[in-house]
Coordinates of C-alpha atoms and ligand atoms in Angstrom, one line a residue:
M32 CA 0.1 -0.2 0.0
T33 CA 1.2 3.2 -0.6
L34 CA 1.2 6.3 2.1
K35 CA 0.2 9.3 1.2
I36 CA 1.6 11.8 3.7
Y37 CA 0.0 15.9 3.1
D38 CA 1.9 18.4 2.5
T39 CA 1.8 21.9 3.9
L40 CA 3.4 23.5 1.1
T41 CA 0.9 22.1 -1.9
R42 CA -1.9 21.5 0.7
R43 CA -2.7 18.1 -0.6
K44 CA -1.6 14.5 0.1
E45 CA 1.2 13.1 -2.2
A46 CA 2.2 9.7 -2.3
F47 CA 5.6 9.2 -0.3
K48 CA 9.0 9.5 -2.1
P49 CA 12.1 9.8 -0.5
I50 CA 14.4 10.8 -2.2
S51 CA 17.5 8.8 -1.3
G52 CA 15.2 5.5 -2.0
N53 CA 14.1 3.3 1.5
R54 CA 16.3 6.1 3.0
V55 CA 14.1 9.1 5.2
Y56 CA 15.7 11.5 6.8
M57 CA 13.1 14.0 8.6
F58 CA 13.7 17.2 11.2
V59 CA 11.5 17.8 13.9
C60 CA 11.4 21.6 15.5
G61 CA 12.5 20.1 19.5
P62 CA 11.4 22.7 22.0
T63 CA 12.7 26.0 23.3
L64 CA 13.8 24.8 27.2
Y65 CA 13.2 28.1 29.0
D66 CA 9.9 26.3 30.5
Y67 CA 8.5 22.9 31.6
S68 CA 7.4 20.5 28.9
H69 CA 3.9 21.1 28.7
L70 CA 1.2 18.6 27.1
G71 CA 0.4 20.8 24.0
H72 CA 4.7 19.8 23.3
A73 CA 3.7 16.5 24.3
R74 CA 0.2 16.9 21.6
T75 CA 3.2 17.5 18.0
Y76 CA 5.8 15.2 19.4
V77 CA 3.6 12.1 20.8
A78 CA 2.2 12.8 17.0
F79 CA 5.8 13.0 14.9
D80 CA 6.9 9.7 17.5
V81 CA 3.5 8.0 15.9
I82 CA 5.0 9.0 12.6
A83 CA 7.9 7.6 12.8
R84 CA 7.4 4.5 14.3
Y85 CA 4.8 4.0 11.4
L86 CA 7.9 5.2 8.6
R87 CA 9.8 1.8 10.8
Y88 CA 6.8 -0.6 10.2
K89 CA 7.0 0.3 7.4
G90 CA 9.8 -0.8 6.4
Y91 CA 11.7 3.1 6.0
T92 CA 15.2 3.4 7.3
L93 CA 14.4 6.2 9.1
F94 CA 17.1 9.4 10.9
Y95 CA 15.0 11.5 13.3
L96 CA 16.8 14.9 14.2
M97 CA 15.2 17.1 16.6
N98 CA 17.0 20.0 17.5
I99 CA 17.0 20.9 21.2
T100 CA 16.1 25.4 21.1
D101 CA 19.0 26.3 24.3
V102 CA 19.5 30.0 22.6
E103 CA 18.1 32.3 22.4
D104 CA 15.9 35.8 23.5
R105 CA 13.3 33.6 25.4
I106 CA 15.6 31.7 28.1
I107 CA 17.2 34.9 28.3
Q108 CA 14.7 36.9 29.6
R109 CA 12.9 34.1 31.3
A110 CA 16.3 33.2 33.5
E111 CA 16.2 37.1 34.6
M112 CA 12.9 37.3 35.5
T113 CA 13.5 33.5 37.9
N114 CA 17.2 35.2 38.6
R115 CA 19.3 32.6 37.4
D116 CA 21.7 31.9 35.0
P117 CA 20.8 31.0 31.1
V118 CA 23.3 29.0 30.6
E119 CA 22.2 26.4 33.6
L120 CA 18.3 27.5 33.3
A121 CA 18.2 25.5 30.0
K122 CA 20.3 22.7 31.0
T123 CA 17.8 22.1 33.7
L124 CA 15.0 22.1 31.4
E125 CA 16.8 19.7 28.4
T126 CA 17.3 17.1 31.5
T127 CA 13.6 17.2 32.5
F128 CA 12.1 17.5 28.7
H129 CA 14.0 14.3 28.4
R130 CA 12.5 12.5 31.0
D131 CA 9.8 13.6 30.2
M132 CA 10.3 12.4 26.7
K133 CA 10.8 9.2 28.1
A134 CA 7.8 8.8 29.9
L135 CA 5.5 9.4 27.6
R136 CA 7.6 6.1 25.6
M137 CA 9.1 8.8 23.1
N138 CA 12.1 6.4 22.2
S139 CA 12.5 7.7 18.2
V140 CA 14.5 9.9 17.7
N141 CA 17.5 8.5 16.0
L142 CA 19.7 12.2 17.4
Y143 CA 19.0 15.6 19.9
A144 CA 21.1 18.1 18.9
R145 CA 22.3 21.4 20.8
A146 CA 21.9 24.7 18.9
S147 CA 24.9 26.2 21.6
E148 CA 26.7 23.0 19.7
H149 CA 26.2 24.1 16.7
M150 CA 27.7 27.5 16.4
P151 CA 30.2 27.2 13.7
E152 CA 27.7 25.8 11.4
I153 CA 25.1 28.4 11.9
L154 CA 28.7 31.3 11.1
D155 CA 29.6 29.5 8.8
Q156 CA 25.7 29.9 7.3
I157 CA 25.4 33.7 8.1
K158 CA 29.3 33.5 5.8
R159 CA 27.5 32.4 3.3
L160 CA 24.4 34.0 3.1
I161 CA 26.8 37.5 3.2
E162 CA 28.1 36.3 0.8
K163 CA 26.1 35.4 -1.9
G164 CA 23.9 38.9 -1.7
Y165 CA 21.7 37.4 0.4
A166 CA 22.1 39.5 4.0
Y167 CA 23.6 42.4 5.1
E168 CA 24.9 44.0 8.2
T169 CA 24.1 46.6 10.1
K170 CA 24.1 47.8 13.8
T171 CA 21.8 45.6 15.5
G172 CA 23.4 43.0 13.1
I173 CA 23.6 39.8 10.6
Y174 CA 19.5 40.6 9.1
Y175 CA 17.9 38.6 5.5
D176 CA 18.1 40.8 2.7
L177 CA 13.5 38.9 1.7
A178 CA 13.6 41.5 -1.6
R179 CA 16.0 38.7 -2.9
F180 CA 13.8 36.0 -2.6
E181 CA 11.2 35.3 -5.3
D182 CA 9.3 32.6 -3.4
F183 CA 9.2 34.2 0.0
G184 CA 5.4 32.9 1.4
E185 CA 4.7 29.7 -0.1
L186 CA 4.6 28.4 3.2
S187 CA 1.8 30.3 4.9
H188 CA 0.4 31.1 1.7
Q189 CA 0.8 34.8 2.3
K190 CA 2.4 37.4 0.7
L191 CA 5.6 39.7 1.8
D192 CA 3.5 43.1 1.5
E193 CA 0.6 41.2 4.4
V194 CA 3.7 40.3 6.2
K195 CA 5.0 43.7 6.4
K196 CA 1.6 45.2 8.2
H197 CA 2.0 43.0 10.5
R198 CA 5.8 43.6 12.2
I199 CA 7.1 45.9 14.3
D200 CA 10.6 46.9 13.2
P201 CA 12.8 47.6 16.0
D202 CA 16.2 48.6 13.6
P203 CA 15.2 51.2 11.6
T204 CA 18.6 51.0 9.4
K205 CA 17.0 47.5 7.8
K206 CA 16.8 47.5 4.6
N207 CA 12.8 46.3 4.6
P208 CA 10.9 45.8 8.4
Q209 CA 10.5 42.3 7.7
D210 CA 13.7 41.3 6.9
F211 CA 14.5 38.8 9.7
T212 CA 17.7 37.8 11.8
L213 CA 20.8 36.2 11.5
W214 CA 22.9 37.5 14.0
K215 CA 22.3 39.6 16.6
K216 CA 25.4 41.6 18.3
K217 CA 24.6 41.7 21.7
E218 CA 27.4 42.6 24.8
T219 CA 25.2 40.8 27.0
G220 CA 24.1 37.5 28.5
P221 CA 25.8 34.3 26.9
L222 CA 27.4 35.1 24.2
W223 CA 29.7 34.4 21.2
D224 CA 32.7 35.0 18.9
S225 CA 31.6 36.0 15.7
P226 CA 33.8 37.9 12.5
W227 CA 31.3 41.0 13.5
G228 CA 31.4 40.7 17.1
K229 CA 30.6 39.4 19.7
G230 CA 26.4 37.3 19.7
R231 CA 24.3 35.2 19.7
P232 CA 22.7 33.9 16.5
G233 CA 19.0 34.3 15.3
W234 CA 15.9 31.2 15.9
H235 CA 15.8 29.7 12.4
I236 CA 19.6 29.3 11.6
E237 CA 19.9 27.1 14.5
D238 CA 17.4 24.6 13.1
T239 CA 18.9 25.5 9.5
A240 CA 23.2 24.6 10.0
I241 CA 22.0 22.0 12.0
S242 CA 20.0 20.1 9.0
E243 CA 22.5 21.1 7.0
L244 CA 25.1 19.3 9.2
Y245 CA 23.2 15.9 9.2
L246 CA 20.8 16.0 6.3
G247 CA 21.8 17.8 3.7
E248 CA 20.5 20.6 1.9
Q249 CA 17.3 18.9 0.6
Y250 CA 15.5 16.1 2.7
D251 CA 12.2 14.2 2.9
I252 CA 10.0 15.3 5.9
H253 CA 10.0 18.6 7.8
G254 CA 8.2 18.4 11.3
G255 CA 6.7 20.6 13.5
G256 CA 3.5 22.2 15.5
I257 CA 1.2 24.6 12.7
D258 CA 1.8 27.8 15.1
L259 CA 5.3 27.5 13.9
I260 CA 4.8 27.3 9.5
F261 CA 5.2 31.4 9.9
P262 CA 8.0 33.2 10.7
H263 CA 9.6 30.3 11.7
H264 CA 9.2 27.1 9.1
E265 CA 9.5 29.9 6.4
S266 CA 12.5 31.6 7.1
E267 CA 14.4 28.1 6.9
I268 CA 13.0 27.0 3.5
V269 CA 14.0 30.6 2.3
Q270 CA 17.8 30.8 4.5
M271 CA 18.5 26.9 3.1
E272 CA 17.2 26.9 -0.5
S273 CA 18.8 30.8 -1.0
L274 CA 21.8 28.9 0.2
S275 CA 21.7 25.4 -1.8
G276 CA 19.9 27.5 -4.4
K277 CA 17.6 23.3 -4.3
K278 CA 13.8 23.7 -4.1
P279 CA 12.5 21.9 -1.8
M280 CA 14.4 22.2 1.0
A281 CA 11.7 19.7 2.6
R282 CA 9.7 17.2 0.2
N283 CA 6.9 16.9 2.3
W284 CA 5.8 19.5 5.2
L285 CA 4.2 18.2 8.3
H286 CA 2.6 20.3 11.2
T287 CA 0.1 19.4 13.9
G288 CA -2.7 20.6 14.8
L289 CA -2.7 22.7 18.6
L290 CA -3.5 21.4 21.9
M291 CA -6.3 23.8 23.3
I292 CA -7.5 24.4 26.8
S293 CA -10.4 26.9 27.1
G294 CA -10.7 27.4 23.2
E295 CA -6.8 29.4 23.9
R296 CA -3.6 27.5 22.7
M297 CA -2.2 25.6 25.3
G298 CA 1.7 27.9 25.8
K299 CA 3.9 28.7 28.1
S300 CA 3.5 32.2 27.8
M301 CA -0.5 32.2 28.1
G302 CA -0.4 30.7 31.4
N303 CA -2.8 28.3 31.2
S304 CA -0.3 24.5 30.7
V305 CA -0.3 21.7 32.3
T306 CA 2.9 20.0 32.7
I307 CA 3.7 16.8 30.9
A308 CA 4.7 15.7 34.9
D309 CA 2.0 16.9 35.8
A310 CA -0.3 15.0 33.5
L311 CA 1.7 11.7 34.6
E312 CA 0.5 12.0 37.6
D313 CA -2.9 11.2 37.0
Y314 CA -2.5 9.3 34.1
E315 CA -0.7 6.7 32.7
A316 CA 1.1 7.4 29.7
E317 CA -0.6 5.9 27.5
V318 CA -3.5 6.8 28.3
L319 CA -2.4 10.0 27.1
R320 CA -1.2 8.8 24.0
F321 CA -4.1 7.2 23.4
F322 CA -5.8 10.7 23.8
F323 CA -3.6 12.6 21.4
A324 CA -3.8 9.9 19.0
S325 CA -7.4 9.2 18.8
T326 CA -7.9 12.9 17.1
H327 CA -5.6 13.5 13.1
Y328 CA -2.5 14.5 14.2
R329 CA -3.8 17.2 12.1
S330 CA -6.9 18.9 14.1
P331 CA -6.6 21.0 17.2
I332 CA -7.4 19.4 20.7
D333 CA -10.0 20.5 23.2
Y334 CA -7.9 19.3 26.2
T335 CA -11.0 19.0 29.0
K336 CA -10.2 16.3 31.5
D337 CA -13.3 14.8 30.6
K338 CA -11.9 13.3 27.0
L339 CA -8.7 12.3 29.0
E340 CA -11.2 9.8 31.2
Q341 CA -12.8 8.9 27.8
A342 CA -9.7 8.0 26.7
K343 CA -8.7 5.9 29.3
N344 CA -11.8 3.9 29.6
S345 CA -11.3 3.1 25.8
L346 CA -7.8 2.0 25.8
E347 CA -10.0 -0.2 28.9
T348 CA -11.9 -2.0 26.6
L349 CA -9.4 -2.8 24.4
Y350 CA -7.8 -4.3 26.9
T351 CA -10.2 -6.3 28.6
A352 CA -10.7 -7.8 25.1
L353 CA -7.9 -8.6 25.1
Y354 CA -8.0 -9.9 29.0
N355 CA -11.2 -11.7 28.2
I356 CA -10.2 -13.8 25.4
K357 CA -6.5 -14.7 26.9
R358 CA -9.0 -16.3 30.3
L359 CA -10.4 -18.7 28.1
Q360 CA -8.8 -22.3 28.4
T361 CA -6.3 -23.1 25.0
K362 CA -6.6 -26.0 22.7
E363 CA -4.4 -27.5 19.9
E364 CA -5.9 -29.4 17.3
K365 CA -4.9 -29.1 13.3
Q366 CA -9.2 -27.8 13.0
L367 CA -10.5 -24.3 13.4
T368 CA -14.0 -24.1 14.3
D369 CA -16.1 -22.1 12.2
E370 CA -16.2 -19.5 14.4
E371 CA -12.4 -19.3 14.8
K372 CA -11.8 -19.3 11.7
K373 CA -14.4 -16.4 11.3
L374 CA -12.3 -14.7 14.6
R375 CA -9.0 -15.3 12.5
K376 CA -10.7 -14.3 8.8
E377 CA -11.7 -10.9 10.7
L378 CA -8.5 -10.3 12.5
R379 CA -6.6 -10.6 9.1
E380 CA -9.3 -7.5 7.5
T381 CA -9.1 -4.8 10.3
E382 CA -4.5 -5.4 10.7
R383 CA -5.6 -4.8 6.3
K384 CA -8.1 -1.2 7.6
F385 CA -5.7 -0.2 10.5
L386 CA -2.8 -0.2 7.9
K387 CA -5.2 1.9 5.0
A388 CA -6.0 4.4 7.4
M389 CA -1.9 4.8 8.6
D390 CA -1.3 5.3 5.3
D391 CA -3.7 7.5 4.1
D392 CA -1.8 10.9 5.9
F393 CA -1.7 9.0 9.2
N394 CA -5.3 8.7 10.3
T395 CA -5.2 7.1 14.2
P396 CA -8.5 8.3 15.2
I397 CA -9.8 5.9 11.7
A398 CA -7.1 2.9 12.7
I399 CA -8.1 2.4 16.3
S400 CA -12.3 2.9 15.7
H401 CA -11.0 -0.6 13.7
L402 CA -9.4 -1.8 16.8
F403 CA -12.4 -1.8 18.4
D404 CA -14.3 -3.2 15.5
M405 CA -12.9 -6.2 16.6
A406 CA -12.4 -5.6 20.6
K407 CA -16.3 -6.1 19.8
K408 CA -16.2 -9.3 17.8
I409 CA -13.7 -10.4 20.3
N410 CA -15.2 -10.3 22.8
I411 CA -18.7 -11.7 21.5
F412 CA -16.8 -15.0 20.5
T413 CA -15.5 -14.9 24.0
A414 CA -19.0 -14.4 25.5
E415 CA -20.2 -17.5 23.6
D416 CA -17.2 -19.8 23.4
G417 CA -15.6 -21.2 26.6
I418 CA -12.2 -21.8 24.1
V419 CA -9.3 -20.9 21.7
D420 CA -7.3 -22.2 19.7
K421 CA -4.0 -21.4 20.8
K422 CA -2.6 -20.0 17.9
L423 CA -4.9 -17.7 17.1
L424 CA -5.4 -16.6 20.4
G425 CA -1.3 -16.1 19.7
E426 CA -2.3 -14.5 16.8
I427 CA -4.9 -11.8 18.1
V428 CA -2.7 -10.7 21.3
N429 CA 0.3 -10.3 19.1
S430 CA -1.7 -8.0 16.2
F431 CA -3.0 -6.2 18.5
K432 CA 0.6 -5.1 20.7
E433 CA 2.3 -4.5 17.1
L434 CA -0.6 -2.2 16.1
G435 CA -1.0 -0.5 19.1
G436 CA 2.4 -0.8 19.5
I437 CA 3.1 1.5 16.5
L438 CA -0.2 3.7 18.3
G439 CA 2.6 3.1 21.7
V440 CA -0.1 1.8 23.4
L441 CA -1.0 -1.3 24.8
Q442 CA 2.3 -2.9 25.9
R443 CA 1.6 -2.7 29.5
E444 CA 4.1 -4.6 31.3
K445 CA 2.4 -5.4 34.3
E446 CA -0.9 -6.7 32.3
S447 CA 0.2 -10.6 33.0
V448 CA 0.9 -10.1 36.5
E449 CA -1.7 -8.4 37.1
E450 CA -4.2 -10.9 35.0
E451 CA -2.9 -13.5 37.7
L452 CA -3.6 -12.0 40.9
I453 CA -7.3 -11.7 39.9
E454 CA -7.7 -15.1 38.1
K455 CA -6.6 -16.7 41.5
L456 CA -9.1 -14.4 42.9
M457 CA -12.2 -14.6 41.2
D458 CA -11.3 -18.4 41.3
L459 CA -11.4 -17.8 45.7
V460 CA -14.7 -15.7 45.1
I461 CA -16.3 -18.2 42.9
E462 CA -15.1 -20.9 44.9
L463 CA -16.8 -18.7 48.5
R464 CA -19.9 -17.8 46.5
R465 CA -20.1 -22.1 45.8
E466 CA -19.9 -23.3 49.5
F467 CA -23.2 -20.1 50.5
R468 CA -25.4 -21.7 47.9
N469 CA -24.8 -25.3 48.7
R470 CA -25.4 -24.1 51.8
E471 CA -28.2 -22.7 51.2
N472 CA -27.5 -19.1 51.8
F473 CA -28.8 -17.2 48.5
A474 CA -29.0 -14.2 50.5
V475 CA -24.9 -13.9 50.8
S476 CA -24.4 -15.6 46.7
D477 CA -27.1 -13.8 44.8
R478 CA -25.2 -10.7 47.2
I479 CA -22.1 -12.0 45.6
R480 CA -23.6 -11.8 41.9
E481 CA -25.1 -8.2 41.8
E482 CA -21.5 -6.2 44.1
L483 CA -19.3 -8.3 40.4
R484 CA -22.1 -7.4 38.1
R485 CA -21.6 -3.2 39.7
L486 CA -17.7 -4.0 39.0
G487 CA -18.9 -4.8 35.4
I488 CA -18.3 -8.7 36.5
T489 CA -20.6 -11.2 35.2
L490 CA -20.8 -14.6 36.0
E491 CA -22.1 -17.2 33.9
D492 CA -22.4 -20.8 34.6
T493 CA -21.8 -22.9 31.7
P494 CA -21.7 -26.9 31.9
D495 CA -17.9 -27.2 32.5
G496 CA -19.2 -24.7 36.3
M497 CA -19.4 -20.7 37.0
K498 CA -17.7 -19.3 34.5
W499 CA -16.6 -15.4 35.1
R500 CA -16.0 -12.2 32.7
K501 CA -15.7 -8.7 32.3
H502 CA -18.9 -7.2 30.4
Ligands
AMP287 P1 8.3 25.8 21.8 O1 8.9 24.9 22.8 O2 7.0 26.4 21.9 O3 9.5 25.8 20.7 O4 7.3 24.6 21.2 C1 8.1 23.1 20.7 C2 7.7 22.3 20.0 O5 6.1 22.4 20.3 C3 6.9 23.1 18.7 O6 6.9 22.2 17.3 C4 4.8 24.2 19.2 O7 4.3 24.0 18.0 C5 4.8 22.5 19.5 N1 3.9 23.0 21.1 C6 3.9 23.9 21.6 N2 2.7 24.0 21.8 C7 2.0 23.6 21.4 C8 -0.1 23.1 21.6 N3 -0.8 24.0 21.9 N4 -0.1 21.9 20.3 C9 0.3 21.7 19.8 N5 1.8 22.0 20.4 C10 3.0 22.9 20.4

C-alpha cells in the first residue's frame, strides 16, 4: 500500500517518495528551553513519534533528528525574571524534557542536536548568505534581505506585503522591516564570537545549520506544530534554499494541530499549561498517547478532563477484550472451528484496515476505530465460546500488541502479573460463592453476583462450571 502524506506546501496529500530510496530523513523542531514541557508539546512530539514508528513499521530506515533550542532570547528573559543563569536554566529544562519524553515512551529520535554546540555551522551559514548577497550587516546585527527571495510566503501562503503590516521594526537601518535576524549583536547574556562582533544567532538559522549538517541541503520530512509555519519554517526555507539553490528544502512539510484549553492554545507564555509531569501523575503514558492518537494529527484537540477520562475508558475497553480472550481455555487442534475461522478472518481484515488508515496521512482515529470493531468481535466470541485455539489466541494478542505498538499503546508490562492475581482472586470468589449456595445461603451468593456485576464482571453458569468475564 502506498503511504500518502499531506504536505503543507502543496496543500495536497502526496504519495510519499523518499529522496534516497528506502532511507528517510526527518527533522522536527525541538523545544525552546525556557519552561517545563507541557501537554501541547506532548501532542506534537507524540504525533511525530507515531509517524516515526509507522515509517519504521513500513520498513523505511528512518533517521529522525530533533534540534534543541538552548540559545534564544526567551530563555535569557526567563532567566532574568527568575534570577537564574540562562545556561543553567536551559540545562535543567533539557534534563526534564528528556525525562518527560522517556516517560511518554518517546524513543524514536535518533539524534538530539543543541544549538549551542553548532555555532561553527551557524556562523558558516551566515557567512555564505552574506557572500551570496542574501544577507547584510547593520549596527544591530546581520539580516536576511527578503527582497532577494522570490518565493517568500509559499508555505504560509501569504505575501510579503501582508507580512509587512504585522512587523514592528526594531532597527530602522534595516532594508525592509520584515527582514529577519541571522545574528544579533549583543553585549550581555551568553555570547559567542563572530566576524561581526560578539552576539547570538537568530532562531531560524540555528535549525537550518543543524539540518544541513546532518541531513543535507534537501531531505524528506520537516515537522513541527502549526504555529511554527510562520515565521519559523518560512524563514528556514528562505535561508536553506538561498544557500543551496535547490527546491524544495523538505519534500514533505508536516504540521500538527494545536492542543487547546478553554478555547485558547496551551502554551508556556499563555499561563494555561498543564505540564507533562503533572498529567502523568493522574494518567499513565498510554492514556495520554491514546488521547492524542484519538484525533488526527493535523486537527486541533480540546483538552478537558472528561476527554482524558474517555480516553482512559476506551483504552481499557481494548485491554478488556484481550483480557477476556486470554482467559479462555486453550486447545491445540489441527482444524479451527467455523467461529475461529471467522474470527481469524476478521483479525486479518482489522490489520488491513488499520494499515490502510495509517497509509492515509497517518489517520490514527480511523485506525483505532478498527481496533474497537475487532474488540467487539472478540467479546462476542468470548461470550459464546469457552475455549479458543492456542495459535489463534497468540495471533490476536500479537496483532493487538503490534498495531498498538505503532501508537505506543497496548504494551503494558505489568498486565500479566495483575491478570494472574485477578484470576486467582476470582477463583476464590467463585469458590466461596459456591459454598454459600451449597449451604443454601442464597442471600450472600446473590449479593456476590450483584456486587461483581457492579464491578463490571458477569458470572455465567456453563456446562464446565461457573465462569466469569468482564462486560
Ligand atoms: P516551543 O518549545 O514553544 O518552541 O515548542 C516546541 C514544539 O511544540 C513546536 O513544534 C510547537 O509547535 C509545539 N507546541 C507548542 N505548544 C503547542 C500546543 N499547544 N499544541 C501543539 N503543539 C504545540
